[in-house]
Amino acid sequence: VAQKMISLSDLGILRVIAECIPGGGAEDPLAGLQGMTASTRAELCHGMLAAKLAESLEKVSAPRGKGGEFVELPCNSKFSLNESAPSGHSSEAVYGKLEEFHGGLIDRIGLPHVNLYKGLEDDHCGGKDARYQFTTGNYKIQTTTLDEWKALTDPEVRRKLSQGPREIRDVEELLRHPLAVKAQLLREEILALQLYTGPMYYKYNA
């Protein structure tokens, strides 16, 4: 379902629905819906909204080869359990036995650091593999765990690694983003999100 939601957002489905809803303003954007009767809302859904949705969904079609046969698209390796698997294939997750489930994470990885920032820093800078170079499977970025941490905490390293299509944003800037403010995200949560959505996903998923 999550992947379908992402794909539908790429089609602008929410915008299509928003454009079909009359009235409303900045203070109360759905005022037009609130003033409708049930029958009027039904007419909207079965009429203009249905037509607009159908038009948008027509953009979705199964990829075909030159002979008209269906073609299986490869998995996005960033979300695959095994990037070394053949193209178009991913692995089945194994979650352990029932007793391991009841044991919880503490039995497997121990208690988290009481200082979130210090815990993140130790995990990325203090490990034996912190300076070992690795290459991601999707964009073939060569980096180290230590460099990825410094990219978020050291402005000079951030500028150095922000090359080509990759732009590493300042955590302070992201903390001021409306969505981060609304969610009341901590600096440590922003850092963790930046790390996972960057090259570190490759090691986290290993």
Tab-separated table of C-alpha atoms in Angstrom:
chain	number	residue	atom	x	y	z
A	1	VAL	CA	0.000	0.000	0.000
A	2	ALA	CA	2.819	2.412	0.876
A	3	GLN	CA	4.442	1.985	-2.542
A	4	LYS	CA	1.073	2.502	-4.253
A	5	MET	CA	0.631	5.735	-2.296
A	6	ILE	CA	4.039	6.938	-3.472
A	7	SER	CA	3.223	6.100	-7.098
A	8	LEU	CA	-0.170	7.813	-6.885
A	9	SER	CA	1.439	10.922	-5.424
A	10	ASP	CA	3.708	11.031	-8.474
A	11	LEU	CA	0.574	11.178	-10.640
A	12	GLY	CA	-0.719	14.181	-8.693
A	13	ILE	CA	-3.923	12.424	-7.618
A	14	LEU	CA	-4.371	14.647	-4.554
A	15	ARG	CA	-4.083	17.743	-6.736
A	16	VAL	CA	-6.723	16.349	-9.096
A	17	ILE	CA	-9.110	15.856	-6.167
A	18	ALA	CA	-8.319	19.303	-4.726
A	19	GLU	CA	-9.041	20.997	-8.056
A	20	CYS	CA	-12.466	19.340	-8.198
A	21	ILE	CA	-13.529	20.621	-4.772
A	22	PRO	CA	-15.210	24.035	-5.102
A	23	GLY	CA	-14.765	26.975	-2.735
A	24	GLY	CA	-12.620	27.031	0.378
A	25	GLY	CA	-9.778	29.299	1.415
A	26	ALA	CA	-6.530	29.381	3.352
A	27	GLU	CA	-8.284	29.276	6.727
A	28	ASP	CA	-10.792	26.568	5.775
A	29	PRO	CA	-9.728	24.887	2.516
A	30	LEU	CA	-12.505	22.259	2.617
A	31	ALA	CA	-15.336	24.704	3.300
A	32	GLY	CA	-16.828	23.843	-0.082
A	33	LEU	CA	-17.268	20.226	0.953
A	34	GLN	CA	-18.746	21.101	4.328
A	35	GLY	CA	-21.527	23.093	2.700
A	36	MET	CA	-22.577	20.268	0.372
A	37	THR	CA	-25.429	17.876	0.906
A	38	ALA	CA	-24.799	14.141	0.706
A	39	SER	CA	-26.410	13.985	-2.734
A	40	THR	CA	-24.267	16.865	-4.022
A	41	ARG	CA	-21.095	15.163	-2.776
A	42	ALA	CA	-22.201	11.944	-4.464
A	43	GLU	CA	-22.753	13.819	-7.737
A	44	LEU	CA	-19.278	15.332	-7.441
A	45	CYS	CA	-17.687	11.916	-6.856
A	46	HIS	CA	-19.574	10.181	-9.667
A	47	GLY	CA	-19.291	13.082	-12.087
A	48	MET	CA	-16.352	15.442	-12.534
A	49	LEU	CA	-14.122	13.782	-9.914
A	50	ALA	CA	-14.525	10.307	-11.422
A	51	ALA	CA	-13.784	11.645	-14.908
A	52	LYS	CA	-10.675	13.524	-13.768
A	53	LEU	CA	-9.380	10.516	-11.810
A	54	ALA	CA	-9.917	8.239	-14.799
A	55	GLU	CA	-8.003	10.706	-16.973
A	56	SER	CA	-5.077	10.733	-14.537
A	57	LEU	CA	-5.050	6.960	-14.117
A	58	GLU	CA	-4.826	6.512	-17.886
A	59	LYS	CA	-1.207	7.618	-17.522
A	60	VAL	CA	-0.545	4.296	-15.803
A	61	SER	CA	0.081	1.437	-18.192
A	62	ALA	CA	2.062	-1.767	-17.931
A	63	PRO	CA	5.392	-1.477	-19.786
A	64	ARG	CA	5.584	-3.560	-22.948
A	65	GLY	CA	8.412	-4.766	-25.120
A	66	LYS	CA	8.698	-4.184	-28.858
A	67	GLY	CA	6.605	-7.261	-29.561
A	68	GLY	CA	3.809	-6.120	-27.270
A	69	GLU	CA	4.714	-8.493	-24.437
A	70	PHE	CA	4.647	-7.300	-20.830
A	71	VAL	CA	8.039	-6.343	-19.427
A	72	GLU	CA	8.941	-6.727	-15.753
A	73	LEU	CA	10.638	-3.605	-14.423
A	74	PRO	CA	13.619	-4.061	-12.075
A	75	CYS	CA	13.225	-3.319	-8.389
A	76	ASN	CA	14.602	-0.071	-7.026
A	77	SER	CA	17.675	-1.428	-5.284
A	78	LYS	CA	17.425	1.132	-2.496
A	79	PHE	CA	14.282	-0.596	-1.245
A	80	SER	CA	15.414	-4.129	-2.062
A	81	LEU	CA	16.545	-6.526	0.626
A	82	ASN	CA	19.402	-7.758	-1.524
A	83	GLU	CA	21.021	-5.425	-4.029
A	84	SER	CA	23.231	-8.221	-5.330
A	85	ALA	CA	20.191	-10.191	-6.527
A	86	PRO	CA	19.560	-10.344	-10.302
A	87	SER	CA	17.762	-7.365	-11.799
A	88	GLY	CA	14.032	-7.507	-11.185
A	89	HIS	CA	14.344	-9.736	-8.135
A	90	SER	CA	14.493	-9.070	-4.415
A	91	SER	CA	14.812	-11.318	-1.388
A	92	GLU	CA	12.313	-12.591	1.126
A	93	ALA	CA	12.736	-11.098	4.576
A	94	VAL	CA	13.474	-13.439	7.477
A	95	TYR	CA	12.415	-12.154	10.872
A	96	GLY	CA	13.669	-14.863	13.187
A	97	LYS	CA	11.838	-17.295	15.434
A	98	LEU	CA	8.983	-16.665	17.838
A	99	GLU	CA	11.231	-16.715	20.908
A	100	GLU	CA	13.389	-14.018	19.325
A	101	PHE	CA	10.293	-11.908	18.784
A	102	HIS	CA	9.331	-12.223	22.449
A	103	GLY	CA	12.915	-11.430	23.487
A	104	GLY	CA	12.626	-8.013	21.848
A	105	LEU	CA	15.296	-5.771	20.400
A	106	ILE	CA	17.107	-5.294	23.701
A	107	ASP	CA	18.174	-8.949	23.730
A	108	ARG	CA	19.653	-8.525	20.250
A	109	ILE	CA	21.187	-5.046	20.168
A	110	GLY	CA	21.102	-3.826	23.766
A	111	LEU	CA	19.654	-0.653	25.253
A	112	PRO	CA	19.843	2.621	23.302
A	113	HIS	CA	22.140	5.423	24.451
A	114	VAL	CA	20.330	7.806	26.807
A	115	ASN	CA	21.801	10.742	24.837
A	116	LEU	CA	20.384	10.342	21.332
A	117	TYR	CA	22.952	12.574	19.631
A	118	LYS	CA	25.861	10.854	21.386
A	119	GLY	CA	24.416	7.467	20.495
A	120	LEU	CA	24.160	8.400	16.810
A	121	GLU	CA	27.666	9.833	16.818
A	122	ASP	CA	29.160	6.746	18.488
A	123	ASP	CA	27.377	4.413	16.057
A	124	HIS	CA	28.736	6.257	13.026
A	125	CYS	CA	32.159	7.391	14.227
A	126	GLY	CA	33.272	4.867	16.837
A	127	GLY	CA	32.752	1.579	15.022
A	128	LYS	CA	35.593	-0.476	13.561
A	129	ASP	CA	34.101	-0.017	10.102
A	130	ALA	CA	33.591	3.765	10.394
A	131	ARG	CA	36.441	4.450	7.944
A	132	TYR	CA	35.812	1.499	5.633
A	133	GLN	CA	34.762	2.682	2.186
A	134	PHE	CA	31.615	1.232	0.647
A	135	THR	CA	29.742	1.821	-2.612
A	136	THR	CA	25.960	2.091	-2.828
A	137	GLY	CA	24.111	-0.137	-5.254
A	138	ASN	CA	21.935	2.532	-6.846
A	139	TYR	CA	24.018	5.661	-7.587
A	140	LYS	CA	27.429	4.011	-7.041
A	141	ILE	CA	28.418	6.596	-4.433
A	142	GLN	CA	31.703	5.779	-2.669
A	143	THR	CA	31.776	6.955	0.924
A	144	THR	CA	32.370	5.935	4.548
A	145	THR	CA	30.189	5.935	7.638
A	146	LEU	CA	32.391	8.619	9.190
A	147	ASP	CA	32.134	10.856	6.111
A	148	GLU	CA	28.348	10.528	6.051
A	149	TRP	CA	28.151	11.625	9.683
A	150	LYS	CA	30.497	14.552	9.085
A	151	ALA	CA	28.485	15.524	6.009
A	152	LEU	CA	25.619	16.354	8.360
A	153	THR	CA	27.624	17.887	11.196
A	154	ASP	CA	30.582	19.593	9.473
A	155	PRO	CA	29.751	22.369	6.944
A	156	GLU	CA	33.068	21.932	5.106
A	157	VAL	CA	32.527	18.199	4.556
A	158	ARG	CA	28.907	18.857	3.561
A	159	ARG	CA	30.025	21.267	0.824
A	160	LYS	CA	32.677	18.803	-0.354
A	161	LEU	CA	30.221	15.907	-0.676
A	162	SER	CA	27.414	17.999	-2.197
A	163	GLN	CA	28.488	17.339	-5.771
A	164	GLY	CA	26.559	16.631	-8.955
A	165	PRO	CA	22.927	15.714	-8.305
A	166	ARG	CA	23.549	15.161	-4.588
A	167	GLU	CA	22.694	18.088	-2.333
A	168	ILE	CA	23.134	17.619	1.419
A	169	ARG	CA	20.982	20.102	3.290
A	170	ASP	CA	21.877	21.713	6.599
A	171	VAL	CA	20.067	20.127	9.541
A	172	GLU	CA	19.261	23.582	10.938
A	173	GLU	CA	17.531	24.461	7.668
A	174	LEU	CA	15.515	21.243	7.771
A	175	LEU	CA	14.507	21.871	11.386
A	176	ARG	CA	12.799	25.060	10.193
A	177	HIS	CA	10.890	23.261	7.436
A	178	PRO	CA	7.104	23.555	8.014
A	179	LEU	CA	6.630	19.771	8.054
A	180	ALA	CA	9.424	19.315	10.609
A	181	VAL	CA	7.990	22.095	12.765
A	182	LYS	CA	4.499	20.608	12.553
A	183	ALA	CA	5.798	17.151	13.499
A	184	GLN	CA	7.955	18.666	16.276
A	185	LEU	CA	10.946	16.664	15.069
A	186	LEU	CA	14.112	16.653	17.139
A	187	ARG	CA	17.505	17.446	15.640
A	188	GLU	CA	18.482	13.803	16.189
A	189	GLU	CA	15.409	12.626	14.270
A	190	ILE	CA	16.299	14.873	11.337
A	191	LEU	CA	19.853	13.502	11.378
A	192	ALA	CA	18.583	9.916	11.394
A	193	LEU	CA	16.257	10.652	8.462
A	194	GLN	CA	19.055	12.286	6.492
A	195	LEU	CA	21.378	9.364	7.148
A	196	TYR	CA	18.876	6.725	6.064
A	197	THR	CA	17.751	8.563	2.927
A	198	GLY	CA	21.413	8.967	1.940
A	199	PRO	CA	24.075	6.333	1.208
A	200	MET	CA	23.874	4.901	4.746
A	201	TYR	CA	20.737	2.979	3.762
A	202	TYR	CA	23.115	0.534	2.065
A	203	LYS	CA	24.741	-0.427	5.364
A	204	TYR	CA	21.556	-0.253	7.422
A	205	ASN	CA	19.849	-2.739	5.090
A	206	ALA	CA	22.823	-5.101	4.922
